Every structure is written in C-alpha cells, then in structure tokens.
Coordinates of C-alpha atoms and ligand atoms in Angstrom, one line a residue:
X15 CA 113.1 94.5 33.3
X16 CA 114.8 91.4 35.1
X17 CA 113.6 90.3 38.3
X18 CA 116.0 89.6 41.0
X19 CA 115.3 85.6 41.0
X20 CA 116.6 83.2 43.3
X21 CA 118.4 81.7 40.8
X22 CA 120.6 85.1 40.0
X23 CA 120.9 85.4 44.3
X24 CA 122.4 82.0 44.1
X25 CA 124.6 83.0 41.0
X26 CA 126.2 85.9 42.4
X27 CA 126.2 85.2 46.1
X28 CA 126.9 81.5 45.7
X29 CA 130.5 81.5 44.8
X30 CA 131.2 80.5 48.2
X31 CA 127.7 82.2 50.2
X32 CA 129.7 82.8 53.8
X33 CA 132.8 84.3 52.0
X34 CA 130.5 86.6 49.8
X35 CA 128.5 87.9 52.6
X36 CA 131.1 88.3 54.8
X37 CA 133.7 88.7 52.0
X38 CA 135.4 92.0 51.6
X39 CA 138.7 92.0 50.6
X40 CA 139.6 88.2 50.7
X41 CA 138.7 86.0 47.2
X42 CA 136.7 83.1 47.7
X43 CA 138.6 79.9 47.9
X44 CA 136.3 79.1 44.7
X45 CA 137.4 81.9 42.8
X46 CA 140.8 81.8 43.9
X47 CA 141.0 78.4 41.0
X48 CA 139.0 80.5 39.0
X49 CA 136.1 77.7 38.6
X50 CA 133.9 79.0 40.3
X51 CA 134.4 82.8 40.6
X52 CA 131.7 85.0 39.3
X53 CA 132.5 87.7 36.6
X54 CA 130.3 90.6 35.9
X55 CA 130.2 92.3 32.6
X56 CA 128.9 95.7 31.6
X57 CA 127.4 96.2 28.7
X58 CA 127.1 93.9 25.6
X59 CA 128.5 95.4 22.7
X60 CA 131.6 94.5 20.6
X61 CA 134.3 94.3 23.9
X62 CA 131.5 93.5 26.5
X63 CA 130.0 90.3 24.5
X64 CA 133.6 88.8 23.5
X65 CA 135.0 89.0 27.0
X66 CA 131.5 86.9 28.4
X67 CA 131.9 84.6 25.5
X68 CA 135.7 83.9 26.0
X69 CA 135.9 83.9 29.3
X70 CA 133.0 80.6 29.2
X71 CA 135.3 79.1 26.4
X72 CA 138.6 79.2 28.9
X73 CA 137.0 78.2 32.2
X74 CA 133.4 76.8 30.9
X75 CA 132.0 76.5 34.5
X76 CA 132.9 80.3 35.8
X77 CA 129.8 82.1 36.2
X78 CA 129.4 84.9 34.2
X79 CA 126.6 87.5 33.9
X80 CA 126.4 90.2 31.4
X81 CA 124.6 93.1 31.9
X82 CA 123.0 95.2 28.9
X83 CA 119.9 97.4 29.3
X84 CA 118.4 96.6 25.7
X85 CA 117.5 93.3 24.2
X86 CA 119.6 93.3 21.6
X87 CA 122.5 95.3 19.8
X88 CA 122.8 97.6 16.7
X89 CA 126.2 97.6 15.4
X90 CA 127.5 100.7 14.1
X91 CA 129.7 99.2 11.5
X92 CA 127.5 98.4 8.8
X93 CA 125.4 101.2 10.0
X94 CA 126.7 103.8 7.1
X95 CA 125.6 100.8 4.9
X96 CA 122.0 101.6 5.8
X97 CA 122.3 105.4 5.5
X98 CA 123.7 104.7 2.0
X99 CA 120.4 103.3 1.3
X100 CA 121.6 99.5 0.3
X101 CA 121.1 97.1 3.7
X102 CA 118.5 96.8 6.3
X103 CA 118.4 97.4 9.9
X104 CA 117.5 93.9 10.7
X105 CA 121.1 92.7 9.0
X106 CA 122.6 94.9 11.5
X107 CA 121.3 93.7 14.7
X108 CA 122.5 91.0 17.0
X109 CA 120.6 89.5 20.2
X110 CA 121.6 87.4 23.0
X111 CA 120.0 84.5 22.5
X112 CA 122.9 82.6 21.4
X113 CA 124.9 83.9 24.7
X114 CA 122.3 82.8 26.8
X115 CA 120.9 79.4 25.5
X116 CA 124.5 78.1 24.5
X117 CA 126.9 79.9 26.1
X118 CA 125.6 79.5 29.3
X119 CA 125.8 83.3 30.1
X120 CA 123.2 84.8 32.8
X121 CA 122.3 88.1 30.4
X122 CA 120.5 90.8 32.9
X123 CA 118.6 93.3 30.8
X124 CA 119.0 95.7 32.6
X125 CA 121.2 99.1 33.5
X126 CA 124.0 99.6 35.5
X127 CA 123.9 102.5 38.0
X128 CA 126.7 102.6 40.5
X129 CA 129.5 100.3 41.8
X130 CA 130.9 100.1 45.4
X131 CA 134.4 98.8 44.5
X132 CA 134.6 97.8 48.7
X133 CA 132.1 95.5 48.4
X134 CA 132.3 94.6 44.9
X135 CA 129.1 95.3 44.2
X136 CA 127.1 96.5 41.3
X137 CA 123.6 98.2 41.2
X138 CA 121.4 97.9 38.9
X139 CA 118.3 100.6 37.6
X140 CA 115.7 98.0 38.7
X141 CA 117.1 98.3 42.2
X142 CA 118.9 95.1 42.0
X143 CA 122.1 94.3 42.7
X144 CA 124.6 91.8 42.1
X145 CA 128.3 90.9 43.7
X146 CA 131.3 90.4 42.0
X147 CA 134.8 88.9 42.0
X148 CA 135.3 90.6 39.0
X149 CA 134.1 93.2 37.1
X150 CA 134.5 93.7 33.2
X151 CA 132.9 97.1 31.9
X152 CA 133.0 97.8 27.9
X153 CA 130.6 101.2 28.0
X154 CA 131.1 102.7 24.8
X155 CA 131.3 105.9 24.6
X156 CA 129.6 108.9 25.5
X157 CA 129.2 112.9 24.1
X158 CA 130.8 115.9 25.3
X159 CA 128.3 118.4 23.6
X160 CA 129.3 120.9 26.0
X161 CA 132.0 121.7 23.7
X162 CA 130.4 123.2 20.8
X163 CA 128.2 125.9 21.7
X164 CA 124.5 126.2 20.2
X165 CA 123.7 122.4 20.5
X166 CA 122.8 120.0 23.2
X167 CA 122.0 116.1 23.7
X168 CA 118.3 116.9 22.7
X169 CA 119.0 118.4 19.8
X170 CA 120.5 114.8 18.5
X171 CA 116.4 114.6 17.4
X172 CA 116.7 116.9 15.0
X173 CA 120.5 117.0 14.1
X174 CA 121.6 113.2 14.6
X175 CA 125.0 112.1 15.6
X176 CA 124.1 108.6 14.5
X177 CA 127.4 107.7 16.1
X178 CA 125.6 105.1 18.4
X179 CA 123.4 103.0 16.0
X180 CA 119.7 102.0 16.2
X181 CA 117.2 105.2 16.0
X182 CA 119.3 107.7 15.1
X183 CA 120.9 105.4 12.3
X184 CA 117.2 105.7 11.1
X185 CA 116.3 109.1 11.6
X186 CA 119.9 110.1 9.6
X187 CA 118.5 107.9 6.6
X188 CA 114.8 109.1 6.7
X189 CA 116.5 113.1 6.7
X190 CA 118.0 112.3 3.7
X191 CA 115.4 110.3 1.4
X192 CA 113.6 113.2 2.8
X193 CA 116.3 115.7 1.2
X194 CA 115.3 117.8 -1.6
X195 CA 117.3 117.1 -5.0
X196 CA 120.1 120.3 -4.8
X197 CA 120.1 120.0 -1.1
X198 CA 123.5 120.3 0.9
X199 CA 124.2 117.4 3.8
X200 CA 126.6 118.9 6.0
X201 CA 128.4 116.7 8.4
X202 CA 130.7 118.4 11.4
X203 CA 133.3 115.8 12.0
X204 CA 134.7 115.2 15.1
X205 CA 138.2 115.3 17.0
X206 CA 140.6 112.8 17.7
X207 CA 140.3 110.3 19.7
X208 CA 136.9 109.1 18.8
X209 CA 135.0 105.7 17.7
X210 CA 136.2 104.7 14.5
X211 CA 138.5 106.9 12.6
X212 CA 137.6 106.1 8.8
X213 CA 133.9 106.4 10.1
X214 CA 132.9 109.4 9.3
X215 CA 134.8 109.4 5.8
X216 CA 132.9 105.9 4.8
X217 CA 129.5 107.4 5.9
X218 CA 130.1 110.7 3.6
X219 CA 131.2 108.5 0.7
X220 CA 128.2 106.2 1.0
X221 CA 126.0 109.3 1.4
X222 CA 127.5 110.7 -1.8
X223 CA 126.5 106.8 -3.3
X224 CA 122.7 107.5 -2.3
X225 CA 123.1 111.2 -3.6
X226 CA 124.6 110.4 -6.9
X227 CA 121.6 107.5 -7.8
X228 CA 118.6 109.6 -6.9
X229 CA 119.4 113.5 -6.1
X230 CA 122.6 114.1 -8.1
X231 CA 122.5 118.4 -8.2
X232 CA 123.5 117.6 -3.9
X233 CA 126.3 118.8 -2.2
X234 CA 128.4 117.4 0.8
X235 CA 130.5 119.2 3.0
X236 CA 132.3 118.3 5.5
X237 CA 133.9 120.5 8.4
X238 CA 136.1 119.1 10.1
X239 CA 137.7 119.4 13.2
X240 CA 141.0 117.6 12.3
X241 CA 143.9 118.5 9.5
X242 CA 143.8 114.5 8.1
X243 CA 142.0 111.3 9.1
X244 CA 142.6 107.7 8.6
X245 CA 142.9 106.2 4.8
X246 CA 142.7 109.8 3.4
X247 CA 144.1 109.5 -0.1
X248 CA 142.4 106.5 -0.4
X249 CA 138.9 107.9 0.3
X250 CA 139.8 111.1 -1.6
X251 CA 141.3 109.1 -4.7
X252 CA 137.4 107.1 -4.7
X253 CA 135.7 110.2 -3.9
X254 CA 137.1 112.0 -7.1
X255 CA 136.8 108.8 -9.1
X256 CA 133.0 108.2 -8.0
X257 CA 131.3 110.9 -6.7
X258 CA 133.6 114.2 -9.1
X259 CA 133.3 117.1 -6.6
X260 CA 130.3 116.4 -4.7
X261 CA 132.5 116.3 -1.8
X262 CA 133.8 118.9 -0.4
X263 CA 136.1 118.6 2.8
X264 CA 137.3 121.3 4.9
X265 CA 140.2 121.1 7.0
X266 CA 140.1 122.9 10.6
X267 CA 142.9 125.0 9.5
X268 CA 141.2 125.7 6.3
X269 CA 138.2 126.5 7.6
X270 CA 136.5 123.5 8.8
X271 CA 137.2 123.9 12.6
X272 CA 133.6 124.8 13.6
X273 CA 132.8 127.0 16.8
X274 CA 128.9 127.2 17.2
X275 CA 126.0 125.5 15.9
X276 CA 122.5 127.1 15.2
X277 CA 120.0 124.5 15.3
X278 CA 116.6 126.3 14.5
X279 CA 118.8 128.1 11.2
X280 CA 120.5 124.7 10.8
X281 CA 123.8 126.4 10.4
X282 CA 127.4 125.6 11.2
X283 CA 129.6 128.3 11.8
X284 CA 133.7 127.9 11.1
X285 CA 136.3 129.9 12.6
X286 CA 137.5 130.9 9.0
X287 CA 135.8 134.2 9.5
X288 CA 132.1 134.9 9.4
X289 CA 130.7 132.0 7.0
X290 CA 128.0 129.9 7.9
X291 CA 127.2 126.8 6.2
X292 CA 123.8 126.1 6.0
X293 CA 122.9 122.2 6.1
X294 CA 119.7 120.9 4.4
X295 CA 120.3 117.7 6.7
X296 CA 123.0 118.1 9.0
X297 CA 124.9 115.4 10.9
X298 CA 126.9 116.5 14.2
X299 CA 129.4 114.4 15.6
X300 CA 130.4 115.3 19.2
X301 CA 134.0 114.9 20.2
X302 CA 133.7 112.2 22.9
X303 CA 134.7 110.4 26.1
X304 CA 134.5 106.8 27.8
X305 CA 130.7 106.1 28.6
X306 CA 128.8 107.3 31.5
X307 CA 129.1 104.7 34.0
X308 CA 133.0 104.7 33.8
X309 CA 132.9 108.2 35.0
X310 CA 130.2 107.8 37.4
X311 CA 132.6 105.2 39.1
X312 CA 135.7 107.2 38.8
X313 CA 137.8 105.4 36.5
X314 CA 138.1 108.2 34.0
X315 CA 141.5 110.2 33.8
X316 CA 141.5 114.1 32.8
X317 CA 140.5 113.8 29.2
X318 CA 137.6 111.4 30.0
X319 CA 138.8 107.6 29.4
X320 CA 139.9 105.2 31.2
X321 CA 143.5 104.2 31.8
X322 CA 144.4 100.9 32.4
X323 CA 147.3 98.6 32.7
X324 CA 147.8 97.8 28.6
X325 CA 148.9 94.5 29.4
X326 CA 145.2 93.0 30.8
X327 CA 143.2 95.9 30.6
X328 CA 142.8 96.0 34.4
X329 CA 141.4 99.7 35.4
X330 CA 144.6 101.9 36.9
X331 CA 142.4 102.9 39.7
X332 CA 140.5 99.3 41.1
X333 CA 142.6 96.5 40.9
X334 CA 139.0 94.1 40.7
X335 CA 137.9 96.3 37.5
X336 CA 138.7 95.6 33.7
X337 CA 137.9 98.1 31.0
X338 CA 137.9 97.7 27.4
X339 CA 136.9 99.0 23.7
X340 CA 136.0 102.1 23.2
X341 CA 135.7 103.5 26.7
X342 CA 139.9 102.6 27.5
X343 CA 143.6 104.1 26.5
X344 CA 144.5 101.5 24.7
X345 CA 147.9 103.0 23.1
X346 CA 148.4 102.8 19.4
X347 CA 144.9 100.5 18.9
X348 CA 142.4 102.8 17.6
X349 CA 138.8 102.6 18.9
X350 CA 137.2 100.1 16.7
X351 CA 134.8 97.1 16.6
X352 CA 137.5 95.0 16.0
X353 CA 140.2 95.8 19.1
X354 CA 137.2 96.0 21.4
X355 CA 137.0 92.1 20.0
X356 CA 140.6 91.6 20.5
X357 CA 141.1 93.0 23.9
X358 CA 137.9 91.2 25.1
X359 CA 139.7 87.6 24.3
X360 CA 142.6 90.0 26.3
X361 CA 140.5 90.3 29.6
X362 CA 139.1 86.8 29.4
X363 CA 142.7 85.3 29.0
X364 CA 143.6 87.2 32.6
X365 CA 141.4 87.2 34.4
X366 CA 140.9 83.3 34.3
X367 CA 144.7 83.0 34.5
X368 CA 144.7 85.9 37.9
X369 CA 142.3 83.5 39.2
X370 CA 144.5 80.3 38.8
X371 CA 147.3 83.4 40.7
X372 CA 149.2 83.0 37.2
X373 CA 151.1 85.6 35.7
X374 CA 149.5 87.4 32.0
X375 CA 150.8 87.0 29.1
X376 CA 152.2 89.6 27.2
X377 CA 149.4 89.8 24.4
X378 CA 149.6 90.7 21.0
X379 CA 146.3 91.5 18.9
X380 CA 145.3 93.1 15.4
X381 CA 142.8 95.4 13.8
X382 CA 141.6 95.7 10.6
X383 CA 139.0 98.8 9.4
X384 CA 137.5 97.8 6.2
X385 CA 135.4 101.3 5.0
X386 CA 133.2 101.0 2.0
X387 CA 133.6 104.1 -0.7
X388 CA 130.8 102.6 -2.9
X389 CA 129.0 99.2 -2.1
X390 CA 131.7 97.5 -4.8
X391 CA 134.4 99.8 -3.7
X392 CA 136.3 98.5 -0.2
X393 CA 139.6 100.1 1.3
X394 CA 141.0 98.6 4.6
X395 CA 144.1 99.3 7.0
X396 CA 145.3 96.7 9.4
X397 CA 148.0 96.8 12.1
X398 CA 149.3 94.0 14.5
X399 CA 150.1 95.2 18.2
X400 CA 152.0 93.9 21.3
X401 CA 152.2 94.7 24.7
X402 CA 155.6 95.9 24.9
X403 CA 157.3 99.0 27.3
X404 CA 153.9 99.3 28.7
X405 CA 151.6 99.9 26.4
X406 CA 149.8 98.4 23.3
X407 CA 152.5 99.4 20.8
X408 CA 152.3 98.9 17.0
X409 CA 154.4 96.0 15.3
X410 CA 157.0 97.7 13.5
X411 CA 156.5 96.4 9.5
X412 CA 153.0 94.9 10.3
X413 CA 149.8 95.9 8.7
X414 CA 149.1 99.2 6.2
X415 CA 146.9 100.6 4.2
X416 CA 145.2 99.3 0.6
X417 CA 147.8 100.5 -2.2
X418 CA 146.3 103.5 -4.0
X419 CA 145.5 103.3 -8.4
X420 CA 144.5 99.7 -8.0
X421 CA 142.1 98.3 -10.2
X422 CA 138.2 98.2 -9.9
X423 CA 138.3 94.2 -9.1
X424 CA 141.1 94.7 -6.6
X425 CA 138.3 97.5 -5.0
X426 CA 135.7 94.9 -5.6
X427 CA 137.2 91.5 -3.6
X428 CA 138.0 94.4 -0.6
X429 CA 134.5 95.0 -0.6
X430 CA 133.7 91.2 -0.5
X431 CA 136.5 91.1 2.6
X432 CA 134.6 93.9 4.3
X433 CA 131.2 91.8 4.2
X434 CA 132.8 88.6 5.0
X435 CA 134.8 90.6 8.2
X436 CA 131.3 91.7 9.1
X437 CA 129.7 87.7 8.9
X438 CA 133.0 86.7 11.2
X439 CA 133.4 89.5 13.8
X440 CA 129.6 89.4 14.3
X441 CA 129.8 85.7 14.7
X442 CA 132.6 85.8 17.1
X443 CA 131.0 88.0 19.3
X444 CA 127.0 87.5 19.6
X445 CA 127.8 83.8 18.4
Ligands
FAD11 C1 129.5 104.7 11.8 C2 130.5 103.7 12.5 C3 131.1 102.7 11.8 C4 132.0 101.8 12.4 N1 132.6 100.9 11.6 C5 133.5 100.1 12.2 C6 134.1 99.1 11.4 O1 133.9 99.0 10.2 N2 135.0 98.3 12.1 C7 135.3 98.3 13.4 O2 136.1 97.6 13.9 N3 134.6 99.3 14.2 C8 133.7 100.1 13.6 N4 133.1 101.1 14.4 C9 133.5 101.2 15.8 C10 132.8 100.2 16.7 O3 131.4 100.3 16.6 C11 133.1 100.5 18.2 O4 134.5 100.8 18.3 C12 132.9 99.3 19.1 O5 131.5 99.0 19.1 C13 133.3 99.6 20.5 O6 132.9 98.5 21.4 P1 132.6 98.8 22.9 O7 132.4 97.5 23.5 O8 133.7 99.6 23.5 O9 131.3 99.7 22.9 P2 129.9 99.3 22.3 O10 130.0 98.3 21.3 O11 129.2 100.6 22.0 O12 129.1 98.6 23.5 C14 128.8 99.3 24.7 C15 127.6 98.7 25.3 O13 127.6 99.0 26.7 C16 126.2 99.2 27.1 N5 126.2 100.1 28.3 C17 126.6 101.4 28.4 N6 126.4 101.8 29.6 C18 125.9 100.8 30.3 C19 125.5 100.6 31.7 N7 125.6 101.6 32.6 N8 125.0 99.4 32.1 C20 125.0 98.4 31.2 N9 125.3 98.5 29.9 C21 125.8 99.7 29.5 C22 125.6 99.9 25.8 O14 124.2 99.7 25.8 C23 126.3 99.1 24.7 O15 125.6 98.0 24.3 C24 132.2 101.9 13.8 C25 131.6 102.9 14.5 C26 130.7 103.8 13.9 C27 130.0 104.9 14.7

C-alpha cells in the first residue's frame, strides 16, 4: 500500500500550497495556465491510463497522479484468447512501470473511497488523501446481479463472469480443460448496454475452437438476453463454417431470455416455459452499470452511468469531474477498449486547454472491434464519431462491418490486424 510521502504532500498540495489549503472554489493561479495544475486520475485501465499519458504529452510539466489499487492491469480483450486455450496470461498484462519511470506520472496503488467535490478532494483506502484541480475517473464497470434471481457476487467463484479479466479469466479456462468430453458450456449473455458488444460472441466461438481440438461430442448454448448483437452474421457465417452446429444461440424471444439461476443444480432457467438448461461449466454475464465509485459519488443517472457533456467528457453533475470509457453515456460509441482510448486523448485535450480558459474542440474519434472466430479467423467493425448536436454521433458513410463470403486469407490478414491492434492500443496506453 502507498505511503503518504512528503513528496506526494508536496505534489498535490503544492500547486500553489496557500491557495490549496485555503482554496475552495477559486483555481490556483498555477493551474489557471494549466502548468502547474494537479490532475487526479481514477483507475488505470484502457480510459484511465491514456488520459495520464496524454495529458503529460500536451502539458509535460502538469502533475498528474493516477490512482489504481493493483500493480498492474489484465486486459480483457485478448482475454477470450486465453480461454480458447492459445495465449498466456502474461501476454495480456500491462504494468506501470513505463507510466511512472518515463512518463513522469505519480501512480498511487491504492483505492479510491470517496470524493468531496467542495474541497476537491479524494480519499483513499489507506486513509490517505489527495487534492485535486481536476479529477479524471475511468471505473469500469460494475454488476447488477440483483437482477437475476438465484445468483449473487459470490457465486462469480463457481459460475464466472470473466467479464473483468485476471482470476476469473483463469478460473473460466481451468472449468473448461476441466470439462468432460460431451459436456454442455452454457453462457447467459447479457443486455444492452454492456462492455464490449461482440464479446461475448468471440468468447463462445473461441470456446467452440478449444472444444472442437480436444472434446468435440460438446455442446454450447447460448441464452441470451438480446434479439441480435454486434457482427451477427458474421460470427454465425464462421460459426457454421467452423464449428457445424456446436453452437447453439437462443434469442430472448425464442427462448433465451433467462429469469433465475440455480447455482448448486447449475441450471439456467428461460422464460420459454419450464426448460432448464443444465450447464457442465456455466458462464454468467450480469447486465451492468458504471463502476462503484461513480455511484458512491453521485454521478450516476437512473440506469446507473454516468452522463456527461459528450463534447469533454466533463461529469453533468461536478463541473471539476471527467468521466470516461466504460463507466460514461458516450452516445453512439460503444463501450470498448478502444473509445475508452479515444475519449482519454478527449479529456486530456480539455482539460489542458480549460486550464489555458480555452474553448474545446469539437472532437471526433474512432473505434474499431476486431473479434477472433478462430485464431486465423478475424472479423472487425469500425465507426468514426463527432461531437455534433450534443452528443457523440456516428459519421454518416464512415466505418462498417467485414464483408460476409470472403475468402480464408481475407479472414486470415483480419486476424493479423486484430494482433497488431492489440501490439498498438496496448502500447498507446501502458506505453
Ligand atoms: C471479453 C472481453 C473482450 C473485450 N475485447 C475488446 C476488444 O477486442 N476491443 C476493445 O476495444 N475492447 C474490448 N473489450 C472492452 C474493454 O475491455 C473495455 O471497454 C475497456 O477496458 C474500458 O475501459 P475503462 O477505462 O472504462 O475501464 P477498465 O479498463 O476496466 O479500467 C477501470 C480501472 O479502474 C480501476 N478502478 C475501479 N474502481 C476504482 C477505484 N475506486 N479507485 C481506483 N481505481 C479504480 C480498476 O481497477 C480498473 O483498472 C473487451 C471486454 C471484454 C470483457
């Protein structure tokens, strides 16, 4: 756990030490040019590590502390790579050396427990605290088990969402090598909006990869609590070229919309009547909602994100708070690796410029979701946005989807793409 040292009093008190002490309500004369000013940022994942990074590459002597409570980061994409049985952990994990030792970022290990927005001040688990001109939080997201009956957090021990990577990435793959040959894997899929849409469609298809090589009589089902997701006659064209009919996915009108969980019979039971689906391994992923801490500060709206001004991702409800990724209402960008990554460079770009009392840009950014259906096998779909009539807004003509009935070397070099978009993103972010 971090210590409170001098040197982290002087960083977040030493903007201006008589204005912070004193200072509610009026910005340092420091931070006012931005040079000086000191930005906190919560939680270093995909939106939390870009907006440190960039905001050192615009104004290289702002100080900037990041805030994460473990040492270093899982990424979930590439995590489906592991369940499929074909990369390691280690290729998947990202520390903070790089952020510290170059960058010149103060990282904290250590968790975030409460902000007083009067003060601008955060608290930390270890007692600490720190103050703030301004504050960046990218939080992920959290689980709303509460709405399917039969299943709690706890229960993510023996039926794993895996939908936050690290352990339970782990514990999904040891389920299924321990999986008897003939055995069914039964994921409940969650709804909209949630952390990457083609996820849970590239995780059965690289389930059904593992399945096919070493316990082909399996079966996959998947109930889910949508009508269509993202890329769907592309997966379903790979599925039925690779895999025959080892999947099997159930819409929630057609039975797939599941209304309790029994965990000790490790069934799933859908609203189609009386049937329930028992799972040899079963994978559960909860609908969702912006991460803890954005709620425990009240920046969450009625369905549990966070809205904030589209055009700098400032919070609706603090005008010194920024959230991003996952955790915000972001309009048409889905919640993905890659926005979080875009709207980080976002937030850097103004706040520096709000410090220097200049006027934001209107920004425009991009995703791309690369999803693997076998390891040679890559599908993507890509979309450019700009800020326009107050909200992220989808370029009319940019972007698509991979054309369907293309050739196995098209399917191939989108697979080399989704590896080389993994080597770049990762860079970009954890350096
Ligand atoms: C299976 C799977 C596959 C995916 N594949 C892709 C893909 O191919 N491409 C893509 O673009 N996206 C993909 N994603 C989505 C991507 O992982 C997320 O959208 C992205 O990580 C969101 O970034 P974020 O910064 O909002 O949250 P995160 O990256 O989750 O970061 C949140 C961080 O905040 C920290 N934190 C939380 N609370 C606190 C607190 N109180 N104090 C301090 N720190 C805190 C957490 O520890 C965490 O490190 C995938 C997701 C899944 C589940």
């Amino acid at each position: 756990m971090h210590n409170f040292t001098r040197r982290h009093f002087l960083k977040a008190f030493g903007i201006t030490s008589a204005a912070a002490l004193t200072g509610i309500g009026c910005a340092p004369r420091a931070a006012r040019n931005g040079a000086k000013a000191h930005v906190v940022v919560v939680g270093g994942g995909s939106g939390g590590a870009t907006t440190a990074r960039y905001l050192k590459q615009f104004s290289p002597d702002m100080m900037v502390t990041l805030i994460e409570p473990n040492a270093t980061y899982v990424t979930c994409y590439g995590s489906n790579w592991v369940i499929g049985g074909f990369e390691s952990m280690d290729a998947i994990t990202h520390g903070y050396d790089n952020l510290r030792d170059r960058d010149g970022i103060d990282v904290i290990e250590d968790k975030v427990v409460g902000v007083d927005a009067d003060s601008r001040t955060v608290r930390l688990e270890s007692g600490d605290s720190l103050q703030y001109d301004k504050l960046v939080m990218s939080p992920g997201i959290d689980f709303k088990y509460d709405d399917m009956p039969g299943i709690e957090e706890a229960d993510a021990e023996t039926i794993p969402h895996a939908w936050k990577a690290g352990s339970q990435t782990e514990l999904l793959r040891s389920q299924l090598l321990e999986m008897p040959n003939g055995g069914v894997f039964v994921m409940v899929a969650p709804p909209n909006p949630f952390r990457c849409p083609p996820g849970p469609y590239e995780r059965v298809s690289l389930i059904a990869h593992y399945l096919k090589e070493h316990k082909p009589r399996s079966k996959i089902i998947v109930l889910d609590a949508k009508d269509n997701f993202s890329k769907q006659g592309l997966f379903e064209e790979g599925w039925e070229m690779h895999y025959g009919d080892m999947i099997e996915w159930r819409a929630a009108s057609d039975g797939g919309l599941v209304e309790e969980i029994d965990v000790g019979e490790m069934t799933a039971r859908a609203d189609s009547g009386f049937e329930r689906v028992r799972a040899d391994v079963m994978n559960f992923i909860p609908a969702q909602r912006a991460g803890q801490i954005a709620h425990d500060v009240g920046l969450t709206n009625d369905e549990g994100w966070v809205p904030v001004d589209q055009r700098t991702f400032k919070s609706e409800m603090d005008d010194n708070i920024y959230v991003l990724g996952d955790a915000s209402v972001a309009g048409a960008m889905p919640k993905s690796g890659h926005s979080a990554n875009n709207q980080g460079k976002i937030v850097a770009a103004a706040i520096v410029r709000e410090l220097m009392d200049q006027e934001p840009l209107d920004p425009s950014s991009a995703n791309t979701c690369y999803s693997l259906i076998t390891p040679e096998h890559g599908i993507s779909v890509a979309a450019v946005y700009k800020y326009q009539d107050g909200a992220q807004a989808g370029v009319e003509g940019s972007g698509g989807v991979s054309p369907s009935g293309e050739t196995s070397s098209f399917r191939a070099r989108e697979a080399a793409y989704t590896q080389a978009w993994y080597a770049g993103i990762t860079q970009d972010i954890w350096g």
